[in-house]
Short mmCIF file of C-alpha atoms and ligand atoms in Angstrom, two decimals:
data_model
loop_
_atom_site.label_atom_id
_atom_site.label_comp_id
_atom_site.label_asym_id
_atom_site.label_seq_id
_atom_site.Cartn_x
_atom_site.Cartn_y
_atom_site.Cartn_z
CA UNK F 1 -127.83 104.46 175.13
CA UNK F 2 -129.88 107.53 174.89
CA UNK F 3 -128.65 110.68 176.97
CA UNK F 4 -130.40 114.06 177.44
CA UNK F 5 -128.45 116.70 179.78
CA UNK F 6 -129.99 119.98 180.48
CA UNK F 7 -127.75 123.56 179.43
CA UNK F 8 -128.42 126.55 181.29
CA UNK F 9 -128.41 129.33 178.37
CA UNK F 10 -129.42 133.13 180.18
CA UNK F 11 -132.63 133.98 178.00
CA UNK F 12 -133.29 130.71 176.91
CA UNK F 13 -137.16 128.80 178.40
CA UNK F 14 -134.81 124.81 177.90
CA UNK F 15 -131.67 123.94 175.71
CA UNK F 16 -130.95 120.34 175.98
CA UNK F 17 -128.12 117.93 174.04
CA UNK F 18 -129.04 114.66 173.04
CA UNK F 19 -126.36 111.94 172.69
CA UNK F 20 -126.51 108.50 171.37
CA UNK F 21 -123.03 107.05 169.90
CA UNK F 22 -124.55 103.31 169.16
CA UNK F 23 -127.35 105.18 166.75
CA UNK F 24 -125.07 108.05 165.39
CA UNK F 25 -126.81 111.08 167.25
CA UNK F 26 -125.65 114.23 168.46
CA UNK F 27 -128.39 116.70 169.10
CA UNK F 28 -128.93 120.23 170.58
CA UNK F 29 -133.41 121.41 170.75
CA UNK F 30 -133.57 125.21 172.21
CA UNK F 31 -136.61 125.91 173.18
CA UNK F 32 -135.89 130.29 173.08
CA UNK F 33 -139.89 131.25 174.67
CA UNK F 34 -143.15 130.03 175.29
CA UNK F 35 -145.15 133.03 176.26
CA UNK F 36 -147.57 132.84 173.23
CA UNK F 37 -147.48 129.26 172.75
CA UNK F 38 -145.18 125.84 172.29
CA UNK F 39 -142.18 125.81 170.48
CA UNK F 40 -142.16 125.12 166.61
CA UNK F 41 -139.39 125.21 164.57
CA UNK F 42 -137.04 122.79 161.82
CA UNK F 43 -134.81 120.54 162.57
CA UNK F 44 -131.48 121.44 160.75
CA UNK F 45 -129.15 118.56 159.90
CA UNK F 46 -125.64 119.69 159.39
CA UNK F 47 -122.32 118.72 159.46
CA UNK F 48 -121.00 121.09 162.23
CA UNK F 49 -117.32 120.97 162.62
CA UNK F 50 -117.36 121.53 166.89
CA UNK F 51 -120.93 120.89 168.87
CA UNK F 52 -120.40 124.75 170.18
CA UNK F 53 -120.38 125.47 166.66
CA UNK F 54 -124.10 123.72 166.39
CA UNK F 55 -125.01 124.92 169.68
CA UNK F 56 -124.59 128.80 168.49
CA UNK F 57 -126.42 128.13 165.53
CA UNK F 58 -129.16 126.59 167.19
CA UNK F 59 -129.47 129.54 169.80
CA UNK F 60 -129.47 132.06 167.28
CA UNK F 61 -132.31 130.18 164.83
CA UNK F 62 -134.54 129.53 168.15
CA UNK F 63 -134.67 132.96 169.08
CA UNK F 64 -135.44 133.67 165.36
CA UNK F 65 -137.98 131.67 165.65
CA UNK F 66 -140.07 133.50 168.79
CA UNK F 67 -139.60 136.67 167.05
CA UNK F 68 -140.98 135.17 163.52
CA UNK F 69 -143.75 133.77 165.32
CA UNK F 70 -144.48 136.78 167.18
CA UNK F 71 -144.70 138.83 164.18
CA UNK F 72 -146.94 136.46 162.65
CA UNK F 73 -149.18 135.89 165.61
CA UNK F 74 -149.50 131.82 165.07
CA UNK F 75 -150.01 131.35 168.46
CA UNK F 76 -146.38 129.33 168.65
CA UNK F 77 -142.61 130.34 170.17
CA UNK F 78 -139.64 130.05 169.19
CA UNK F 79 -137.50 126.68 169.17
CA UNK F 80 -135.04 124.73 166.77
CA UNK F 81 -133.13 121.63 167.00
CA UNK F 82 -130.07 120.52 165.00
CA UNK F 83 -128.21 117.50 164.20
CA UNK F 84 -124.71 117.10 164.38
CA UNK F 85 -124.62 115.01 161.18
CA UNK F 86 -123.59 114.94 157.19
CA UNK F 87 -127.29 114.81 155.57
CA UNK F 88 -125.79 112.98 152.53
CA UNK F 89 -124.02 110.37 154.53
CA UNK F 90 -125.50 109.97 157.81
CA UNK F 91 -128.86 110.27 158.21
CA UNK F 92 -130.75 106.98 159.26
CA UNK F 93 -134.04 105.44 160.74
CA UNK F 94 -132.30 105.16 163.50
CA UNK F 95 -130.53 108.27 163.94
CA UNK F 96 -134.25 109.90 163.48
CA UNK F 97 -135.83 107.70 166.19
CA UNK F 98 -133.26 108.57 168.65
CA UNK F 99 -133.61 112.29 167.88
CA UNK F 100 -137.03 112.15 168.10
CA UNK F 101 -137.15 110.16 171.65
CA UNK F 102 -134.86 114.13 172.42
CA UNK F 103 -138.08 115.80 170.95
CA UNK F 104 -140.29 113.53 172.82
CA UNK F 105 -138.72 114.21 176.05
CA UNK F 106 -139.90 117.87 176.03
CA UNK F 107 -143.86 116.48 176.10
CA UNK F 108 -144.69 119.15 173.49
CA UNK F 109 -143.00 122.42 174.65
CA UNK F 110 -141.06 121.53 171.11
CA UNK F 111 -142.52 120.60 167.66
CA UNK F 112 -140.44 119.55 164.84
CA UNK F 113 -140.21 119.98 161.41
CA UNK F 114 -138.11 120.45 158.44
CA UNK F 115 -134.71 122.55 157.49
CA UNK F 116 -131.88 122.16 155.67
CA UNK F 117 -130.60 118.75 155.90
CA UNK F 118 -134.24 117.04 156.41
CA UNK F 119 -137.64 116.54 154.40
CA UNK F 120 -141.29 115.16 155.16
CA UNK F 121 -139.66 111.84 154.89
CA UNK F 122 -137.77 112.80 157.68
CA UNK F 123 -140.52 113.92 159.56
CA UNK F 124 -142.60 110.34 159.11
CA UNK F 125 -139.51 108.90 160.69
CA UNK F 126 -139.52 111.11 163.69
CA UNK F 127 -143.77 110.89 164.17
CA UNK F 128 -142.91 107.15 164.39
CA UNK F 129 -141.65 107.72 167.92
CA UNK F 130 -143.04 111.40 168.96
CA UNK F 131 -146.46 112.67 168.07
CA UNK F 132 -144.82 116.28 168.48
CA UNK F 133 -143.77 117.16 165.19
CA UNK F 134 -145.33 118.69 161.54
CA UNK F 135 -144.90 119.20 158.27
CA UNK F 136 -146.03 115.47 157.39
CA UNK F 137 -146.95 114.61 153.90
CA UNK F 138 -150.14 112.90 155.38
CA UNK F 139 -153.80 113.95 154.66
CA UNK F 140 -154.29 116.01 157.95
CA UNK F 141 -150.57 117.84 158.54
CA UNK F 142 -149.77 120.24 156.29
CA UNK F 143 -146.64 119.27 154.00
CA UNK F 144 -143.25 120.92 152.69
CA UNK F 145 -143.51 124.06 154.24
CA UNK F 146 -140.95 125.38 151.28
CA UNK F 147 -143.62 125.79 148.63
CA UNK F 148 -145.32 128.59 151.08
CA UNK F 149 -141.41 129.76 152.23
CA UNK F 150 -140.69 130.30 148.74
CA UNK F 151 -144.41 131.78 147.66
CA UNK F 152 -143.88 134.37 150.82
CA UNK F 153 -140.34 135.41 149.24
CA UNK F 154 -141.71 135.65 146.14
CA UNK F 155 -144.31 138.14 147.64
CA UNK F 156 -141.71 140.30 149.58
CA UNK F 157 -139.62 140.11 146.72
CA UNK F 158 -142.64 142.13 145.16
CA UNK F 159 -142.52 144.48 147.91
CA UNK F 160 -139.40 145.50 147.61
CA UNK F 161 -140.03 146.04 144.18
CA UNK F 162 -143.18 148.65 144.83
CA UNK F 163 -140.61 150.32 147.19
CA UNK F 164 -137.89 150.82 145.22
CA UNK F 165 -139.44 151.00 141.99
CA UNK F 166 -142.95 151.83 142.53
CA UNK F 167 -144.30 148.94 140.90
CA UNK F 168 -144.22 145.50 142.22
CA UNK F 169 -143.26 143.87 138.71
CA UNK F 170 -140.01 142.09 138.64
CA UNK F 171 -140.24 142.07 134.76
CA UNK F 172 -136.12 142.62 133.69
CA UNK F 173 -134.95 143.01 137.46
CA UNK F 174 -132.12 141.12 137.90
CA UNK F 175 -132.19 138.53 141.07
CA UNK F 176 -129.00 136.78 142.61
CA UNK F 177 -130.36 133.04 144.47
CA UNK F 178 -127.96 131.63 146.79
CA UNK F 179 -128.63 128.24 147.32
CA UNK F 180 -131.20 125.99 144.66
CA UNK F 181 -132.63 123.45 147.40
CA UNK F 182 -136.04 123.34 148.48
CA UNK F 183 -136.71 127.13 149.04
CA UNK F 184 -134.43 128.58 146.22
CA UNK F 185 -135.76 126.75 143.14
CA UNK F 186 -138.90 127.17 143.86
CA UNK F 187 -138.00 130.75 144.23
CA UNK F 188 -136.58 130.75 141.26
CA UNK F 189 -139.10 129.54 139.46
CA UNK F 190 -141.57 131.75 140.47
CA UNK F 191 -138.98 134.35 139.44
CA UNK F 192 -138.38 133.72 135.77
CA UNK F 193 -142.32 133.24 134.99
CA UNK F 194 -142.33 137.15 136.62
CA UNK F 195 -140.25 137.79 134.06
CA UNK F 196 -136.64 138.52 136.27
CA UNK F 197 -133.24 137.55 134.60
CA UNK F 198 -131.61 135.35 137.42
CA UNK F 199 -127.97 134.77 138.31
CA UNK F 200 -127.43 131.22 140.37
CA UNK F 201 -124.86 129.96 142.87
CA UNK F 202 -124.76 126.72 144.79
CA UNK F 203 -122.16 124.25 145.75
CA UNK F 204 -124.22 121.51 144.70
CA UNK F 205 -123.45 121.64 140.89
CA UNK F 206 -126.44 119.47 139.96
CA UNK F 207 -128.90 121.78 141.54
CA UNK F 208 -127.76 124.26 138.75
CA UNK F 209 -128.28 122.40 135.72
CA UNK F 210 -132.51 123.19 135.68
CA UNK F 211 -132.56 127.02 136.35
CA UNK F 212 -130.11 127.38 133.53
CA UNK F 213 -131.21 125.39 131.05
CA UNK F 214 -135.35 125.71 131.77
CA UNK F 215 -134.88 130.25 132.99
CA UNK F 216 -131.62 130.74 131.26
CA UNK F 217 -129.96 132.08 134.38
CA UNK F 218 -126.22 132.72 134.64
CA UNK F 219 -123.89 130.67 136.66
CA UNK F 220 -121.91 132.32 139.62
CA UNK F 221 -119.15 130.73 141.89
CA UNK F 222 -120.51 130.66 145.03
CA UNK F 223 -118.18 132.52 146.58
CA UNK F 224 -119.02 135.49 144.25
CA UNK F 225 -122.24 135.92 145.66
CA UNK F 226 -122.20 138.96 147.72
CA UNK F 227 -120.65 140.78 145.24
CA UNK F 228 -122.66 140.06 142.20
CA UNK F 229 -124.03 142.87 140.47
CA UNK F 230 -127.71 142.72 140.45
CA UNK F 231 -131.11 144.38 141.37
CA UNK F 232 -131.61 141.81 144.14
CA UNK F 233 -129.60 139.26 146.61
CA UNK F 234 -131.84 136.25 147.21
CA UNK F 235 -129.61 133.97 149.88
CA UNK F 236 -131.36 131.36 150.27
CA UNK F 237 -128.69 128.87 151.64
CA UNK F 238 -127.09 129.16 154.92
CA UNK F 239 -126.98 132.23 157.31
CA UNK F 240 -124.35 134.88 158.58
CA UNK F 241 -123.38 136.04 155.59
CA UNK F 242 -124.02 139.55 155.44
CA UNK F 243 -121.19 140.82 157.91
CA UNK F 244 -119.07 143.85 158.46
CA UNK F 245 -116.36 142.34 155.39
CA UNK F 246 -119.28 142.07 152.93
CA UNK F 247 -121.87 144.84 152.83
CA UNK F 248 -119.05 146.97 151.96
CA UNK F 249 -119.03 144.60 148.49
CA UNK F 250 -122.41 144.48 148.11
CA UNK F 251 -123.54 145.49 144.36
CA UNK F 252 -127.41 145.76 144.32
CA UNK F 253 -130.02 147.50 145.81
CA UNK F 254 -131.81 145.11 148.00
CA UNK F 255 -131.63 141.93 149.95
CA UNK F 256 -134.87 139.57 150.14
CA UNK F 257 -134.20 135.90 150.15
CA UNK F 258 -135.26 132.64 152.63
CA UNK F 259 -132.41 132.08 154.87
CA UNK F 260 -132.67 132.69 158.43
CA UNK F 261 -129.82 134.91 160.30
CA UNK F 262 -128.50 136.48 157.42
CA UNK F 263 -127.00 139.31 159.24
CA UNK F 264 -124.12 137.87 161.31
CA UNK F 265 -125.32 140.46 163.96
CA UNK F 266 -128.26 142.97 164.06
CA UNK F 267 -125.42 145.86 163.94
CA UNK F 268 -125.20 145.19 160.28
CA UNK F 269 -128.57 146.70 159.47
CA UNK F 270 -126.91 149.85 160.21
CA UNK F 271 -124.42 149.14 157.86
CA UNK F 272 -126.77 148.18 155.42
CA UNK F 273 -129.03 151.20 155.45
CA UNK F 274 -125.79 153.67 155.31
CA UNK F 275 -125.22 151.73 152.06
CA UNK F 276 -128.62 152.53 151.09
CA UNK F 277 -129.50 149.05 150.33
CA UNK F 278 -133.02 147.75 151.44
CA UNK F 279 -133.41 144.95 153.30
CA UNK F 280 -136.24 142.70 153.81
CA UNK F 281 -135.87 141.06 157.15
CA UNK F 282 -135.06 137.24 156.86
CA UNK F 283 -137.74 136.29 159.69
CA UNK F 284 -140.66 138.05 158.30
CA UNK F 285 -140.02 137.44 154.55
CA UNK F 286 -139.30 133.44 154.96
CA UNK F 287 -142.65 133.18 157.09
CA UNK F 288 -144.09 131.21 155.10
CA UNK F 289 -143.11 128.32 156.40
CA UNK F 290 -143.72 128.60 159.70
CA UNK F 291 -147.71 130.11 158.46
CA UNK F 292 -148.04 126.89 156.87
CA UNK F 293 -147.35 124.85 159.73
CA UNK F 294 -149.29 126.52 162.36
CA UNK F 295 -152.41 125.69 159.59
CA UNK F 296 -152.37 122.53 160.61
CA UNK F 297 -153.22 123.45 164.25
CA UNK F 298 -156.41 125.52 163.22
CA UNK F 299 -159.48 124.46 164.89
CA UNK F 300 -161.41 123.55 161.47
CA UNK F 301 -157.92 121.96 160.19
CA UNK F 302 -155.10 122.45 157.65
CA UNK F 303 -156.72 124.85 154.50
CA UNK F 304 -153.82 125.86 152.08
CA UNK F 305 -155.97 127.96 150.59
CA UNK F 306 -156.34 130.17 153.56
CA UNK F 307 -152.46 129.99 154.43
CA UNK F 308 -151.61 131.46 150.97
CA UNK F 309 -153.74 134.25 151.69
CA UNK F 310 -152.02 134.41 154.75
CA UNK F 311 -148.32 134.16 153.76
CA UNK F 312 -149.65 136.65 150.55
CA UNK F 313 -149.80 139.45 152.93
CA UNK F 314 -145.90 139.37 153.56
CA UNK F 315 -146.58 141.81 150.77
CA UNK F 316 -148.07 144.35 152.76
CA UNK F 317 -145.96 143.57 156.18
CA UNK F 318 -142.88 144.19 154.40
CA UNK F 319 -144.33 147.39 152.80
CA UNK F 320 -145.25 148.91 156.21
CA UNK F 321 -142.16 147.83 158.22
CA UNK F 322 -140.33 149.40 154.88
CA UNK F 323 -142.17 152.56 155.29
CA UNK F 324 -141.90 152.99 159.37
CA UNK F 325 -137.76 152.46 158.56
CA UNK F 326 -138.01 155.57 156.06
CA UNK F 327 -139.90 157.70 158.30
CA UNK F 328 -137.92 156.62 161.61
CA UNK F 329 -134.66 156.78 160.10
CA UNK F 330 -133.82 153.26 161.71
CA UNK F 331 -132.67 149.73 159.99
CA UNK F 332 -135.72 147.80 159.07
CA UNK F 333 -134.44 144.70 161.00
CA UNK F 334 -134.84 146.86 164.06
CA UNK F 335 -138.42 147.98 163.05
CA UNK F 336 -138.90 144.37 162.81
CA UNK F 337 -137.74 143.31 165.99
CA UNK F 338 -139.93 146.08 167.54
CA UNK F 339 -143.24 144.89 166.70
CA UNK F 340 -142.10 141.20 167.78
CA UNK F 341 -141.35 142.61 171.07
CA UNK F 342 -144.31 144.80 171.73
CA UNK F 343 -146.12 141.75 170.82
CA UNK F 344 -144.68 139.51 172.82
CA UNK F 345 -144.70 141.63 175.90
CA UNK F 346 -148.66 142.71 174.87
CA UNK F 347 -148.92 138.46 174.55
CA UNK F 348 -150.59 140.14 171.18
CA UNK F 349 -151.14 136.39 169.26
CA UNK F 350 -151.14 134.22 172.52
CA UNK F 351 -152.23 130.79 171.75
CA UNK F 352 -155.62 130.53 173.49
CA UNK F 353 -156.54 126.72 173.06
CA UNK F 354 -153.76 124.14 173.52
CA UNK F 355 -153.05 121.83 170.50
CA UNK F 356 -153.77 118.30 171.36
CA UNK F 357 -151.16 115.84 170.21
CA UNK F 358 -152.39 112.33 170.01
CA UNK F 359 -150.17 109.66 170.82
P1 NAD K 1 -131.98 123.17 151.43
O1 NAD K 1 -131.01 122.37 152.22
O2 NAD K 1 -133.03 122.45 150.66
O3 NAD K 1 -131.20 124.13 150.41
C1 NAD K 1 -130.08 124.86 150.74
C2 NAD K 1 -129.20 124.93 149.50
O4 NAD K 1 -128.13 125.83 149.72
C3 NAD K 1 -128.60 123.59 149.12
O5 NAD K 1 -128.88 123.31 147.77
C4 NAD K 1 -127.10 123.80 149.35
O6 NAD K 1 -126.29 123.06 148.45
C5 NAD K 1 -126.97 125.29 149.13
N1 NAD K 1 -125.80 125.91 149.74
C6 NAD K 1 -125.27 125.70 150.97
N2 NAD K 1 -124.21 126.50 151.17
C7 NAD K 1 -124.07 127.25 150.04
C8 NAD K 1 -123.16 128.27 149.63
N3 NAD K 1 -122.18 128.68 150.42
N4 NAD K 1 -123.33 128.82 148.41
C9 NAD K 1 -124.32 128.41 147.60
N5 NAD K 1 -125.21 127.44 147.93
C10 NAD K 1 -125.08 126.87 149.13
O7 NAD K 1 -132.64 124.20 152.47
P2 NAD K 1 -133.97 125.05 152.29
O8 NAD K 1 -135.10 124.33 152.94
O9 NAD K 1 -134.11 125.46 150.86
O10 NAD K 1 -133.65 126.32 153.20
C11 NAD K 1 -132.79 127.35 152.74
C12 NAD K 1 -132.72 128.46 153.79
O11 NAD K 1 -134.02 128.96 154.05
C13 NAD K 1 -132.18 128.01 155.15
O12 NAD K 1 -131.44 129.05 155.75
C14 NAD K 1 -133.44 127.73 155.96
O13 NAD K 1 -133.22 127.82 157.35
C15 NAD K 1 -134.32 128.85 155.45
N6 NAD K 1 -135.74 128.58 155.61
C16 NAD K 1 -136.28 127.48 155.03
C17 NAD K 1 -137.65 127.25 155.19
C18 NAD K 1 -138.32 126.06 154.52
O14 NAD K 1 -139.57 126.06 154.43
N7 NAD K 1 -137.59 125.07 154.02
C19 NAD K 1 -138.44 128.13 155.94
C20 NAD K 1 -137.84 129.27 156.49
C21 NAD K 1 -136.49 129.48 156.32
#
């Protein structure tokens, strides 16, 4: 049997856990804020070893999320839901409908879509029970969000470039991927036809086997990651990682990749720019995604050709939230979370038309 109890988080619009032993679920959805619109964010399935463990994570990605959005001006807060689950092992149909009977319960102040652990498969599953998710690989919704995640990093990844180097060519720059699943090797294929030498590391040994045999990229452990010598640290797996043990490792001059939270706290962007090391915010560089999906809630309908010229301008974002860092003398996380926050207390980007679901 199906159970949803309410968890009173400070700062938080509605956290809820989801239980169902007979159909293998254990879920937490955070919705973080509403003021410019409903909730939208993935659903992350991962083998958590305590539900606190899952229940921090999922806090920290929804409130993520309201600032992405916010900085993006979709018209959508900030939510996230994960599953307490091995992706490899565990997911079923009917693990899916149950979680999506938890998303259903919320009537729309949450919308679904995909992470790491799920795909657009996934999603069909969860649209059989709930009409309030995205990211479908149907005619109207808009698809795997990665392919815009990873064309937005690519595009920051530029930026970073022009900064440092004056030019945003990335021809013989050396980038560092974290993590080949559906964001990171599409990144890195971008990144070889650029012309970048790339250095790979993921724990799934068969996700190596294409980026270095098709771009010739070297092979790292993954634990060697942070400290890789390189032009460029692309993490694009999970998130924390950057913390007060490994910035001072850190060999390379700049930090642009897809995962969300990299910095285990926003303290470390202090850290970061002592070091002199530039970093590209994880929220506004992996955009893409979450640009994609709001498409699919336009009034004329889903156009990828105008979200690419939308998630293109990460480019320029990046480049001005770079240049207000110089000239204020502050991390560029923290210029970052500025302009979410004088948007969201402006309601700059407020969602003026609600998006009808149908049933
Ligand atoms: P994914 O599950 O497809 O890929 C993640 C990869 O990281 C997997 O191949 C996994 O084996 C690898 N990995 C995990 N731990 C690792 C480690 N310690 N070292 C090396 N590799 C490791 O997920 P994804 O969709 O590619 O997302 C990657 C990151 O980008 C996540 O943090 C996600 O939240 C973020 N993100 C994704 C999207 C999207 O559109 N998919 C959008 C925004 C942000």
């Amino acid at each position: 049997m199906l159970t949803i109890k309410e968890i009173l988080i400070p700062g938080y619009e509605k956290v809820i856990e989801g239980l169902d032993p007979a159909r293998g679920l254990h879920c937490f959805i955070a919705i973080h804020n509403i003021t410019l619109g409903p909730s939208l964010g993935g659903t992350r399935i991962h083998a958590y070893h305590t539900p606190e463990e899952a229940l921090q994570d999922v806090l920290r990605l929804a409130k993520a999320m309201t600032y992405k959005s916010a900085v993006v001006e979709d018209g959508l807060g900030g939510g996230k839901s994960v599953i307490i689950a091995d992706p490899h092992k565990d997911k079923t149909p009917e693990l899916l409908h149950a979680f999506a009977e938890v998303v259903d319960s919320l009537k729309g102040m949450y919308i679904a879509a995909e992470d790491v652990g799920t795909n657009t498969d996934d999603m069909k599953l969860i649209r059989q029970r709930t009409p309030y998710v995205c990211a479908l690989s149907t005619d109207k919704s808009s698809g795997d969000p990665s392919r815009f995640t990873a064309w937005g990093i690519y595009r920051g990844i530029q930026a970073v470039a022009k900064k440092l180097w004056g030019s945003p060519s990335l021809l013989n720059k050396t980038v560092a991927i974290q993590g080949l699943g559906n964001v990171g090797g599409k990144l890195a294929n971008w990144l070889f036809w650029e012309g970048a030498n790339l250095i790979v590391a993921d724990i799934d040994a068969k996700l190596t086997h294409l980026p270095i045999h098709d771009f010739g990229a070297k092979l790292i452990p993954p634990e060697q990651f942070c400290q890789t010598e390189c032009d460029i640290l692309a993490p694009c797996a999970l998130g924390g990682i950057f913390n007060a043990q490994s910035i001072p490792l850190l060999r390379c001059q700049a930090i642009a990749g897809g995962a969300n939270n990299q910095l285990s706290d926003w303290e470390q962007g202090h850290l970061l720019l002592e070091r002199n090391i530039l970093y590209a915010p994880d929220y506004i560089i992996n955009a893409g995604g979450i640009i994609n999906a709001a498409g699919e809630f336009e009034p004329g309908g889903y156009n990828p050709k105008n979200v690419r010229s939308q998630v293109s301008l990460i480019y320029d974002h990046l480049l001005s939230i770079f240049d207000k860092a110089e000239v204020e003398h502050k991390p560029t996380n923290v210029v970052a979370d500025e302009i979410a926050e004088y948007n969201l207390t402006n309601r700059i980007g407020k969602r003026s038309q609600p998006i009808t679901f149908k049933k």
